Amino acid sequence: MSKDLDRLLDRYRKGGLSRRDFLRAAAALGLSLGAAQSLVGLPAWAQGSGAPRRGGILRVAADPATTIDPVKLDSAGGIAIVQQVAEYLVWTEPDLSLRPVLATSWRPEPDARTWVFELRRGVRFHSGKEMTADDVVATFQRLVDPEVASPARGALPFLQKENIEKIGAYTVRFRLDRPVGDFPYYTQTYNAVILPAEYGGDFARNPVGTGPFRLTEYRPQERAVLERNDAYWDAPRPHLDGVRIALYQEATPQVLAMQAGEVDVILAPPYQEAQPLLSDPAVQVLSTSSGTHRQLTMRVDQRPFDDRRVREAVALCFDRPSLLQGLFGGIGDLGNDHPIAPVYPEHQPLPQRAQDHARARRLLAEAGFPDGFEIDLYTAQFLELPRYAVFVQQMLQPAGIRAKLHVEPLNLYYSHWTDVPFGLTDWTSRPTATQILGLAFRSGAEWNAAHWANDTFDRLLQELEGEPDKARRGELAGQIEELMNREVPAAITYFTENLRAVRKGVHGVAADMSYFLDLTRAWVEG
């Protein structure tokens, strides 16, 4: 521990610094929020001592749910509701290890092109029917069926409907188009909760799963009411009698509700809005490092961004430490124009790109833009994106790039975010870096907003996906980072810490790198 950090911690312990000021100052010394919280006794988990207490209702505040149909899920509120009712084959823990849920084991056979999953026996849906391989096969076939158009299809591009097979009553085989060493993580794609084979849609009216809670009431854009599933396979869990999830259009009312004692958990409080909670003695703000980031994508198939020098010039305009400080109080990690965040084991540190407007102007002149250019910049009215867009506009200006801002309602922006020439988009963390790389940058990928197509990148990514050796994975990831840092299909300037606010007296709830919500271990003090 550095002497500066020693002195800082000593001041905090003697009462010379508030918790919030300590966290900010520790971040300025390069400490992650999670590491800083651990020093002052604030773990990423809200855990109590002693045996969990049975009973009680947990009140959760969440962002809106556009739908709760698992097949079509695309919003944080909807995902949080469905994850209490239905379950995945596996669950990714905060340390990125996999916990068996509806699968008890999995193995590649003989290489990472084919995977066999053994299912847990004796698990029953809320209808009373036993879950078997037929349900798992039908669930994944439904997700990758082009006619269904689930968002999961883009996350599972190497899986075809006819290659998902039942090879026993409790055994399923997935034959992939190419080796994917991290495939078990992909089975926790947020849509991939296991549903009955005969699932016919309309989950709001027929909410059936194997999960710890049954959905008894759902009012769109308002709330979900859930009651304990007394036949849950992992008895004596869940400990709670029930869960109430209130859906809010904005973050500030969620914080006010927490301060008023009306909610016990805020699913994903943005950093700025969470400030009053950092010094609230009745609340713990949990955090975890993540790969959550924002992509400033540039259409490489259109002028002016079809010239690599222009894209590099854009990336050179940003004072990244100031952005992280201004938007998150310095809490998070600096980005280097690729999405392989420090939280991922494959991450390789590169020399950090720094602000250099003189070099940016030279590159623009070489590319034929000695006087800069005008460009429309689009983003959504969501999280810190509007403020970030203003910073982007200001930092581009000294290089001669005049950005006109279009801050749009969330639904409007996401109706054309992959078409705009210059877009600022939020990306939530995934359990593996390859999931983001494949979704956002593989040639022809549906969410490739930069329309970037690079054969070398595609080859390296495919090799990384199938490579089991840790050292070789690091080498491949390093080559991808260098390539993306050089080509700059998107400027990525920071990675955030994912927060979760929890009232004191609530236990068994953790911050999550994907903002997922597992309440099987949650309990409340009496």
Coordinates of C-alpha atoms in Angstrom, one line a residue:
M1 CA 0.0 0.0 0.0
S2 CA 1.4 3.4 -0.9
K3 CA 2.2 6.0 1.7
D4 CA -0.4 8.3 0.2
L5 CA -3.0 5.6 0.6
D6 CA -1.8 4.9 4.1
R7 CA -2.3 8.5 5.1
L8 CA -5.7 8.7 3.4
L9 CA -6.9 5.6 5.3
D10 CA -5.5 7.0 8.5
R11 CA -7.5 10.3 8.0
Y12 CA -10.7 8.3 7.3
R13 CA -10.3 6.1 10.4
K14 CA -9.8 9.2 12.6
G15 CA -12.9 10.8 11.2
G16 CA -11.1 13.4 9.1
L17 CA -12.7 12.2 5.9
S18 CA -16.3 11.2 5.0
R19 CA -16.8 7.8 3.3
R20 CA -17.6 9.5 0.1
D21 CA -14.5 11.8 0.2
F22 CA -12.3 8.8 1.0
L23 CA -13.7 6.8 -2.0
R24 CA -13.1 9.8 -4.3
A25 CA -9.6 10.4 -3.0
A26 CA -8.7 6.7 -3.2
A27 CA -10.0 6.7 -6.8
A28 CA -7.7 9.6 -7.6
L29 CA -4.8 7.4 -6.4
G30 CA -5.8 4.7 -8.9
L31 CA -7.8 2.4 -6.6
S32 CA -10.9 0.8 -7.9
L33 CA -14.2 1.5 -6.0
G34 CA -14.4 -2.2 -5.0
A35 CA -10.8 -2.1 -3.6
A36 CA -11.4 1.2 -1.8
Q37 CA -14.6 -0.1 -0.3
S38 CA -12.9 -3.2 1.0
L39 CA -10.4 -1.0 2.9
V40 CA -13.2 0.8 4.7
G41 CA -15.2 -2.4 5.4
L42 CA -17.7 -2.2 2.6
P43 CA -17.7 -5.4 0.6
A44 CA -19.3 -6.0 -2.8
W45 CA -21.7 -8.4 -1.1
A46 CA -24.3 -7.3 1.5
Q47 CA -23.8 -10.3 3.9
G48 CA -24.9 -10.7 7.5
S49 CA -23.6 -13.0 10.2
G50 CA -25.5 -16.0 11.5
A51 CA -28.1 -18.0 9.8
P52 CA -30.4 -16.4 7.3
R53 CA -33.8 -15.3 8.6
R54 CA -36.8 -16.8 6.8
G55 CA -39.6 -14.4 5.9
G56 CA -40.1 -10.8 4.9
I57 CA -40.7 -8.9 1.7
L58 CA -37.8 -7.3 -0.3
R59 CA -38.6 -4.1 -2.1
V60 CA -36.6 -3.5 -5.2
A61 CA -36.4 -0.3 -7.4
A62 CA -35.5 -0.9 -11.1
D63 CA -35.5 0.8 -14.4
P64 CA -38.4 0.3 -16.8
A65 CA -39.3 -3.0 -18.4
T66 CA -40.2 -2.8 -22.1
T67 CA -41.3 -6.5 -21.9
I68 CA -41.1 -9.5 -19.6
D69 CA -41.3 -12.1 -22.4
P70 CA -38.0 -13.9 -21.8
V71 CA -37.5 -14.5 -25.5
K72 CA -37.7 -10.8 -26.3
L73 CA -36.1 -9.3 -23.1
D74 CA -34.0 -6.2 -23.7
S75 CA -34.4 -4.0 -20.6
A76 CA -33.0 -4.0 -17.1
G77 CA -36.3 -4.0 -15.3
G78 CA -37.7 -6.9 -17.4
I79 CA -34.6 -8.9 -16.9
A80 CA -34.7 -8.4 -13.1
I81 CA -38.3 -9.6 -13.0
V82 CA -37.8 -12.7 -15.1
Q83 CA -34.7 -13.7 -13.3
Q84 CA -36.8 -14.3 -10.2
V85 CA -39.2 -16.5 -12.0
A86 CA -37.0 -18.6 -14.4
E87 CA -33.4 -19.7 -14.3
Y88 CA -30.3 -20.3 -16.4
L89 CA -28.2 -23.4 -16.8
V90 CA -25.4 -21.6 -14.9
W91 CA -24.8 -18.3 -13.1
T92 CA -21.7 -16.2 -13.2
E93 CA -20.5 -15.2 -9.8
P94 CA -18.8 -11.9 -9.0
D95 CA -15.3 -13.5 -9.3
L96 CA -16.3 -14.7 -12.8
S97 CA -16.6 -18.4 -11.7
L98 CA -19.6 -20.4 -12.9
R99 CA -22.1 -21.7 -10.4
P100 CA -24.2 -24.7 -11.5
V101 CA -28.0 -23.9 -11.5
L102 CA -30.2 -26.0 -13.8
A103 CA -27.1 -27.8 -15.2
T104 CA -25.0 -29.7 -12.7
S105 CA -22.0 -30.2 -15.0
W106 CA -20.7 -29.5 -18.6
R107 CA -17.8 -30.6 -20.7
P108 CA -16.4 -30.0 -24.2
E109 CA -16.4 -33.2 -26.4
P110 CA -13.8 -33.7 -27.8
D111 CA -13.0 -30.0 -28.3
A112 CA -14.7 -26.7 -27.7
R113 CA -16.9 -27.2 -30.8
T114 CA -19.2 -29.6 -29.0
W115 CA -20.5 -29.2 -25.5
V116 CA -22.5 -31.6 -23.4
F117 CA -24.6 -30.4 -20.4
E118 CA -25.9 -32.7 -17.6
L119 CA -29.1 -31.3 -16.1
R120 CA -30.2 -31.2 -12.5
R121 CA -32.8 -33.9 -11.8
G122 CA -36.0 -33.4 -9.8
V123 CA -36.4 -29.7 -10.8
R124 CA -40.1 -28.7 -11.5
F125 CA -41.6 -25.8 -13.2
H126 CA -44.2 -23.8 -11.3
S127 CA -46.8 -25.8 -13.2
G128 CA -45.6 -29.0 -11.5
K129 CA -44.1 -30.5 -14.7
E130 CA -40.5 -31.8 -14.4
M131 CA -37.8 -29.9 -16.3
T132 CA -36.0 -32.2 -18.7
A133 CA -33.7 -32.1 -21.7
D134 CA -36.8 -31.5 -24.0
D135 CA -37.3 -28.1 -22.3
V136 CA -33.7 -27.1 -22.6
V137 CA -33.5 -28.1 -26.3
A138 CA -36.8 -26.2 -27.0
T139 CA -35.6 -23.1 -25.2
F140 CA -32.4 -22.7 -27.1
Q141 CA -34.0 -23.7 -30.4
R142 CA -36.5 -21.0 -29.9
L143 CA -33.8 -18.4 -29.1
V144 CA -31.8 -19.1 -32.3
D145 CA -34.8 -19.5 -34.6
P146 CA -34.6 -16.7 -37.2
E147 CA -38.4 -16.5 -37.3
V148 CA -38.6 -15.8 -33.6
A149 CA -36.1 -12.8 -33.8
S150 CA -34.9 -13.0 -30.2
P151 CA -32.0 -10.7 -29.2
A152 CA -30.3 -13.9 -28.1
R153 CA -29.7 -15.0 -31.7
G154 CA -27.1 -12.2 -32.1
A155 CA -25.3 -13.4 -29.0
L156 CA -25.3 -17.1 -30.2
P157 CA -24.3 -16.7 -33.8
F158 CA -22.4 -20.0 -33.8
L159 CA -25.4 -22.1 -32.7
Q160 CA -28.0 -23.4 -35.2
K161 CA -31.4 -24.8 -34.3
E162 CA -30.8 -28.3 -35.7
N163 CA -27.5 -28.6 -33.7
I164 CA -29.1 -28.6 -30.3
E165 CA -29.9 -32.2 -29.4
K166 CA -31.3 -34.3 -26.6
I167 CA -29.1 -37.3 -26.0
G168 CA -30.8 -38.4 -22.8
A169 CA -33.6 -37.4 -20.5
Y170 CA -31.3 -35.1 -18.6
T171 CA -28.5 -34.6 -21.1
V172 CA -28.2 -32.0 -23.9
R173 CA -25.6 -31.6 -26.6
F174 CA -24.7 -28.3 -28.4
R175 CA -22.8 -28.7 -31.6
L176 CA -21.3 -25.2 -32.5
D177 CA -20.2 -23.9 -35.9
R178 CA -16.8 -23.2 -34.4
P179 CA -14.9 -23.9 -31.2
V180 CA -16.0 -21.6 -28.3
G181 CA -14.1 -22.3 -25.1
D182 CA -16.3 -19.9 -23.1
F183 CA -19.6 -21.4 -24.3
P184 CA -21.0 -22.2 -20.8
Y185 CA -21.0 -18.4 -20.1
Y186 CA -23.0 -17.8 -23.3
T187 CA -25.8 -20.0 -21.8
Q188 CA -26.4 -17.2 -19.3
T189 CA -27.3 -14.7 -22.1
Y190 CA -30.1 -12.8 -20.5
N191 CA -32.8 -14.3 -22.7
A192 CA -31.7 -17.9 -22.1
V193 CA -33.8 -18.8 -19.0
I194 CA -35.2 -22.3 -19.4
L195 CA -38.9 -22.4 -20.2
P196 CA -41.2 -25.3 -20.8
A197 CA -41.0 -26.9 -24.3
E198 CA -44.6 -25.9 -24.9
Y199 CA -44.1 -22.3 -24.0
G200 CA -46.4 -20.2 -26.2
G201 CA -45.5 -16.7 -25.2
D202 CA -47.5 -14.1 -23.2
F203 CA -45.3 -14.5 -20.1
A204 CA -47.2 -11.8 -18.3
R205 CA -50.3 -14.0 -18.3
N206 CA -48.6 -17.3 -17.9
P207 CA -45.3 -16.7 -16.0
V208 CA -43.9 -20.2 -15.7
G209 CA -40.3 -21.1 -14.8
T210 CA -38.3 -23.1 -12.2
G211 CA -37.3 -20.0 -10.3
P212 CA -37.4 -19.2 -6.5
F213 CA -40.4 -16.9 -6.9
R214 CA -43.8 -17.0 -8.7
L215 CA -45.0 -13.9 -10.4
T216 CA -48.5 -13.2 -9.1
E217 CA -49.1 -9.7 -10.4
Y218 CA -47.5 -7.6 -13.2
R219 CA -48.5 -4.1 -14.1
P220 CA -46.5 -2.8 -17.1
Q221 CA -44.3 0.3 -16.3
E222 CA -45.5 0.0 -12.7
R223 CA -44.6 -3.1 -10.6
A224 CA -44.2 -6.8 -10.3
V225 CA -45.3 -8.8 -7.3
L226 CA -43.7 -12.2 -6.6
E227 CA -44.2 -14.8 -3.9
R228 CA -41.9 -17.6 -2.7
N229 CA -42.0 -20.8 -4.6
D230 CA -42.4 -23.3 -1.8
A231 CA -41.5 -26.2 -4.1
Y232 CA -38.1 -24.6 -5.1
W233 CA -35.5 -27.3 -5.9
D234 CA -32.8 -25.6 -3.7
A235 CA -34.7 -25.6 -0.4
P236 CA -34.6 -24.1 2.2
R237 CA -34.0 -21.2 -0.3
P238 CA -35.4 -18.7 -1.0
H239 CA -35.5 -17.2 2.4
L240 CA -37.8 -14.3 1.5
D241 CA -41.6 -14.6 1.5
G242 CA -41.7 -12.4 -1.5
V243 CA -40.3 -9.6 -3.7
R244 CA -41.9 -6.4 -4.9
I245 CA -40.2 -4.8 -7.9
A246 CA -41.2 -1.2 -8.5
L247 CA -40.4 0.2 -12.0
Y248 CA -39.2 3.8 -12.3
Q249 CA -38.7 5.9 -15.4
E250 CA -35.8 7.8 -13.9
A251 CA -33.1 7.2 -11.3
T252 CA -33.6 10.2 -9.0
P253 CA -37.1 9.0 -7.7
Q254 CA -35.4 5.6 -6.9
V255 CA -32.9 7.4 -4.7
L256 CA -35.6 9.4 -3.0
A257 CA -37.6 6.3 -2.4
M258 CA -34.5 4.6 -0.8
Q259 CA -34.0 7.7 1.4
A260 CA -37.6 7.6 2.4
G261 CA -37.4 4.0 3.4
E262 CA -39.8 2.9 0.6
V263 CA -37.4 0.5 -1.1
D264 CA -34.6 -1.9 0.1
V265 CA -32.5 -2.3 -3.1
I266 CA -31.8 -0.2 -6.1
L267 CA -30.9 -2.5 -8.9
A268 CA -28.5 -0.2 -10.8
P269 CA -28.1 3.4 -9.4
P270 CA -26.1 5.7 -11.8
Y271 CA -23.0 7.1 -10.1
Q272 CA -24.2 10.8 -10.1
E273 CA -27.6 10.0 -8.7
A274 CA -26.2 7.7 -6.1
Q275 CA -24.1 10.4 -4.4
P276 CA -26.5 11.1 -1.5
L277 CA -26.5 7.4 -0.7
L278 CA -22.7 7.2 -0.4
S279 CA -22.9 9.1 2.9
D280 CA -26.2 7.7 4.1
P281 CA -25.5 5.5 7.2
A282 CA -28.7 3.5 6.5
V283 CA -27.5 2.4 3.0
Q284 CA -24.6 0.3 1.6
V285 CA -23.5 1.1 -1.9
L286 CA -22.1 -2.1 -3.3
S287 CA -19.8 -2.1 -6.3
T288 CA -18.0 -4.5 -8.6
S289 CA -15.5 -3.9 -11.4
S290 CA -17.0 -4.5 -14.8
G291 CA -16.6 -4.3 -18.5
T292 CA -19.5 -1.8 -18.8
H293 CA -18.5 1.0 -21.1
R294 CA -19.7 3.5 -23.7
Q295 CA -18.8 3.2 -27.4
L296 CA -18.4 6.3 -29.5
T297 CA -18.8 4.5 -32.8
M298 CA -17.7 5.9 -36.2
R299 CA -19.2 4.5 -39.4
V300 CA -16.1 3.3 -41.1
D301 CA -18.0 2.8 -44.4
Q302 CA -18.8 6.6 -44.7
R303 CA -16.9 9.8 -45.0
P304 CA -15.2 11.2 -43.0
F305 CA -14.7 8.1 -40.8
D306 CA -13.7 5.8 -43.7
D307 CA -10.2 7.2 -43.2
R308 CA -8.4 5.6 -40.2
R309 CA -6.5 8.8 -39.5
V310 CA -9.8 10.7 -38.9
R311 CA -10.8 8.0 -36.3
E312 CA -7.5 8.2 -34.6
A313 CA -7.8 12.0 -34.5
V314 CA -11.1 11.7 -32.7
A315 CA -9.6 9.3 -30.2
L316 CA -6.7 11.7 -29.5
C317 CA -9.1 14.5 -28.5
F318 CA -10.2 13.0 -25.2
D319 CA -8.7 13.8 -21.8
R320 CA -9.7 10.4 -20.4
P321 CA -8.7 11.0 -16.7
S322 CA -10.8 14.2 -16.7
L323 CA -13.8 12.3 -18.2
L324 CA -13.6 9.6 -15.6
Q325 CA -13.3 12.3 -12.9
G326 CA -16.1 14.5 -14.2
L327 CA -18.6 11.7 -14.8
F328 CA -17.7 9.2 -12.0
G329 CA -15.6 11.0 -9.5
G330 CA -12.6 9.1 -10.8
I331 CA -14.1 5.7 -10.0
G332 CA -13.6 3.2 -12.8
D333 CA -10.9 2.3 -15.2
L334 CA -9.5 4.2 -18.2
G335 CA -10.3 2.9 -21.6
N336 CA -7.9 2.5 -24.5
D337 CA -10.3 2.1 -27.5
H338 CA -11.0 -1.6 -27.1
P339 CA -13.6 -3.3 -24.9
I340 CA -11.3 -5.8 -23.2
A341 CA -11.6 -4.2 -19.7
P342 CA -9.1 -4.8 -16.9
V343 CA -11.6 -7.0 -15.1
Y344 CA -11.2 -9.7 -17.8
P345 CA -8.3 -12.2 -17.2
E346 CA -7.2 -11.8 -20.9
H347 CA -6.6 -8.1 -20.5
Q348 CA -3.2 -6.9 -21.5
P349 CA -2.1 -3.3 -20.6
L350 CA -1.1 -1.2 -23.6
P351 CA 0.5 2.3 -23.5
Q352 CA -2.4 4.6 -22.6
R353 CA -3.6 6.9 -25.3
A354 CA -3.5 10.5 -24.1
Q355 CA -5.1 13.8 -25.3
D356 CA -3.0 15.4 -28.1
H357 CA -4.9 18.0 -30.1
A358 CA -1.8 19.0 -32.1
R359 CA -1.4 15.5 -33.5
A360 CA -5.1 15.2 -34.1
R361 CA -5.1 18.3 -36.2
R362 CA -2.1 17.0 -38.2
L363 CA -3.9 13.7 -38.9
L364 CA -7.0 15.5 -40.0
A365 CA -4.9 17.7 -42.4
E366 CA -3.2 14.6 -43.8
A367 CA -6.7 13.1 -44.3
G368 CA -7.9 16.1 -46.3
F369 CA -9.6 18.0 -43.5
P370 CA -7.2 20.9 -42.6
D371 CA -10.2 22.9 -41.4
G372 CA -11.9 20.1 -39.6
F373 CA -15.4 19.1 -40.4
E374 CA -19.0 19.2 -39.0
I375 CA -20.7 16.0 -37.9
D376 CA -24.0 15.0 -36.2
L377 CA -23.5 13.1 -33.0
Y378 CA -26.4 11.0 -31.7
T379 CA -27.0 9.6 -28.2
A380 CA -29.8 8.6 -25.9
Q381 CA -31.3 10.4 -22.9
F382 CA -30.0 7.7 -20.6
L383 CA -27.5 7.5 -17.7
E384 CA -24.6 9.9 -18.1
L385 CA -24.7 9.8 -21.9
P386 CA -26.0 13.4 -22.4
R387 CA -23.3 14.8 -20.1
Y388 CA -20.7 12.6 -21.8
A389 CA -21.8 13.8 -25.2
V390 CA -21.3 17.5 -24.1
F391 CA -17.8 16.6 -23.0
V392 CA -17.2 14.9 -26.3
Q393 CA -18.4 18.0 -28.2
Q394 CA -16.1 20.3 -26.1
M395 CA -13.0 18.0 -26.5
L396 CA -13.4 17.6 -30.2
Q397 CA -13.7 21.4 -30.9
P398 CA -9.9 22.3 -30.5
A399 CA -9.1 19.8 -33.3
G400 CA -11.7 21.5 -35.6
I401 CA -14.4 18.8 -35.3
R402 CA -17.7 20.6 -34.8
A403 CA -20.2 18.1 -33.4
K404 CA -24.0 18.8 -33.4
L405 CA -25.6 16.9 -30.6
H406 CA -28.8 14.9 -31.0
V407 CA -29.9 13.6 -27.6
E408 CA -32.9 11.4 -28.2
P409 CA -35.4 9.5 -26.1
L410 CA -34.1 6.0 -25.4
N411 CA -36.6 4.2 -27.7
L412 CA -35.9 6.6 -30.6
Y413 CA -32.1 6.3 -30.3
Y414 CA -32.3 2.5 -30.2
S415 CA -34.5 2.5 -33.3
H416 CA -31.5 3.6 -35.4
W417 CA -28.3 3.5 -33.3
T418 CA -26.6 1.1 -35.7
D419 CA -27.3 3.5 -38.7
V420 CA -26.1 6.8 -37.4
P421 CA -22.7 8.1 -38.6
F422 CA -21.5 9.0 -35.1
G423 CA -23.2 7.5 -32.1
L424 CA -22.6 7.3 -28.4
T425 CA -24.0 4.1 -26.9
D426 CA -24.0 2.4 -23.5
W427 CA -22.8 -1.2 -23.4
T428 CA -23.4 -3.4 -20.3
S429 CA -20.7 -5.8 -19.2
R430 CA -20.8 -9.4 -20.2
P431 CA -19.1 -12.3 -18.3
T432 CA -16.5 -12.7 -21.0
A433 CA -14.8 -10.2 -23.3
T434 CA -15.4 -12.3 -26.4
Q435 CA -19.1 -11.9 -26.0
I436 CA -18.8 -8.1 -26.4
L437 CA -16.2 -8.4 -29.2
G438 CA -18.4 -10.7 -31.2
L439 CA -21.6 -8.7 -30.7
A440 CA -20.1 -5.3 -31.4
F441 CA -17.2 -5.7 -33.8
R442 CA -17.3 -9.0 -35.8
S443 CA -17.8 -8.4 -39.5
G444 CA -21.5 -8.4 -40.3
A445 CA -22.6 -8.6 -36.6
E446 CA -26.1 -7.1 -36.1
W447 CA -24.9 -4.7 -33.4
N448 CA -21.7 -3.6 -35.3
A449 CA -22.6 0.1 -35.2
A450 CA -19.3 1.1 -36.7
H451 CA -19.9 -1.3 -39.7
W452 CA -16.2 -2.3 -39.2
A453 CA -15.1 -5.4 -41.2
N454 CA -11.5 -6.6 -40.5
D455 CA -10.4 -10.0 -41.5
T456 CA -7.5 -10.0 -39.1
F457 CA -9.8 -9.1 -36.2
D458 CA -12.3 -11.8 -37.2
R459 CA -9.5 -14.4 -37.3
L460 CA -8.0 -13.4 -34.0
L461 CA -11.4 -13.4 -32.3
Q462 CA -12.3 -16.8 -33.6
E463 CA -9.0 -18.2 -32.4
L464 CA -9.5 -16.5 -29.0
E465 CA -13.0 -17.9 -28.7
G466 CA -11.7 -21.5 -29.1
E467 CA -8.4 -21.2 -27.2
P468 CA -8.4 -22.9 -23.8
D469 CA -4.8 -22.0 -22.8
K470 CA -4.7 -19.0 -20.5
A471 CA -1.3 -17.7 -21.7
R472 CA -2.2 -18.0 -25.4
R473 CA -5.6 -16.3 -24.7
G474 CA -3.7 -13.4 -23.3
E475 CA -1.5 -13.2 -26.4
L476 CA -4.5 -13.2 -28.7
A477 CA -6.3 -10.6 -26.6
G478 CA -3.3 -8.4 -26.7
Q479 CA -3.1 -8.6 -30.5
I480 CA -6.8 -7.7 -30.6
E481 CA -6.3 -4.7 -28.3
E482 CA -3.4 -3.4 -30.4
L483 CA -5.4 -3.8 -33.6
M484 CA -8.5 -2.0 -32.3
N485 CA -6.4 0.7 -30.7
R486 CA -4.8 1.3 -34.0
E487 CA -7.9 1.1 -36.2
V488 CA -10.3 2.8 -33.7
P489 CA -13.7 1.7 -35.0
A490 CA -14.9 3.1 -31.7
A491 CA -13.5 5.4 -29.1
I492 CA -13.8 3.7 -25.6
T493 CA -12.5 6.1 -22.9
Y494 CA -13.6 4.4 -19.6
F495 CA -15.1 1.4 -17.9
T496 CA -17.4 1.9 -15.0
E497 CA -17.9 0.2 -11.7
N498 CA -21.4 -1.3 -11.4
L499 CA -23.2 -0.1 -8.3
R500 CA -26.1 -1.5 -6.3
A501 CA -27.6 0.2 -3.3
V502 CA -28.8 -2.0 -0.5
R503 CA -30.5 -0.9 2.8
K504 CA -28.7 -2.0 6.0
G505 CA -30.4 -5.1 7.3
V506 CA -30.6 -6.7 3.8
H507 CA -28.2 -9.6 3.3
G508 CA -27.3 -12.0 0.6
V509 CA -27.4 -9.4 -2.3
A510 CA -24.4 -8.7 -4.4
A511 CA -23.4 -6.1 -7.0
D512 CA -23.2 -7.7 -10.4
M513 CA -21.0 -7.0 -13.4
S514 CA -24.0 -7.4 -15.8
Y515 CA -26.6 -5.9 -13.4
F516 CA -28.2 -9.3 -13.1
L517 CA -30.2 -9.9 -9.9
D518 CA -30.0 -13.2 -7.9
L519 CA -32.2 -13.2 -4.8
T520 CA -32.0 -16.9 -3.9
R521 CA -29.7 -16.0 -1.0
A522 CA -31.3 -12.7 0.0
W523 CA -32.8 -12.3 3.5
V524 CA -33.8 -9.4 5.7
E525 CA -33.4 -8.8 9.4
G526 CA -36.6 -8.8 11.4

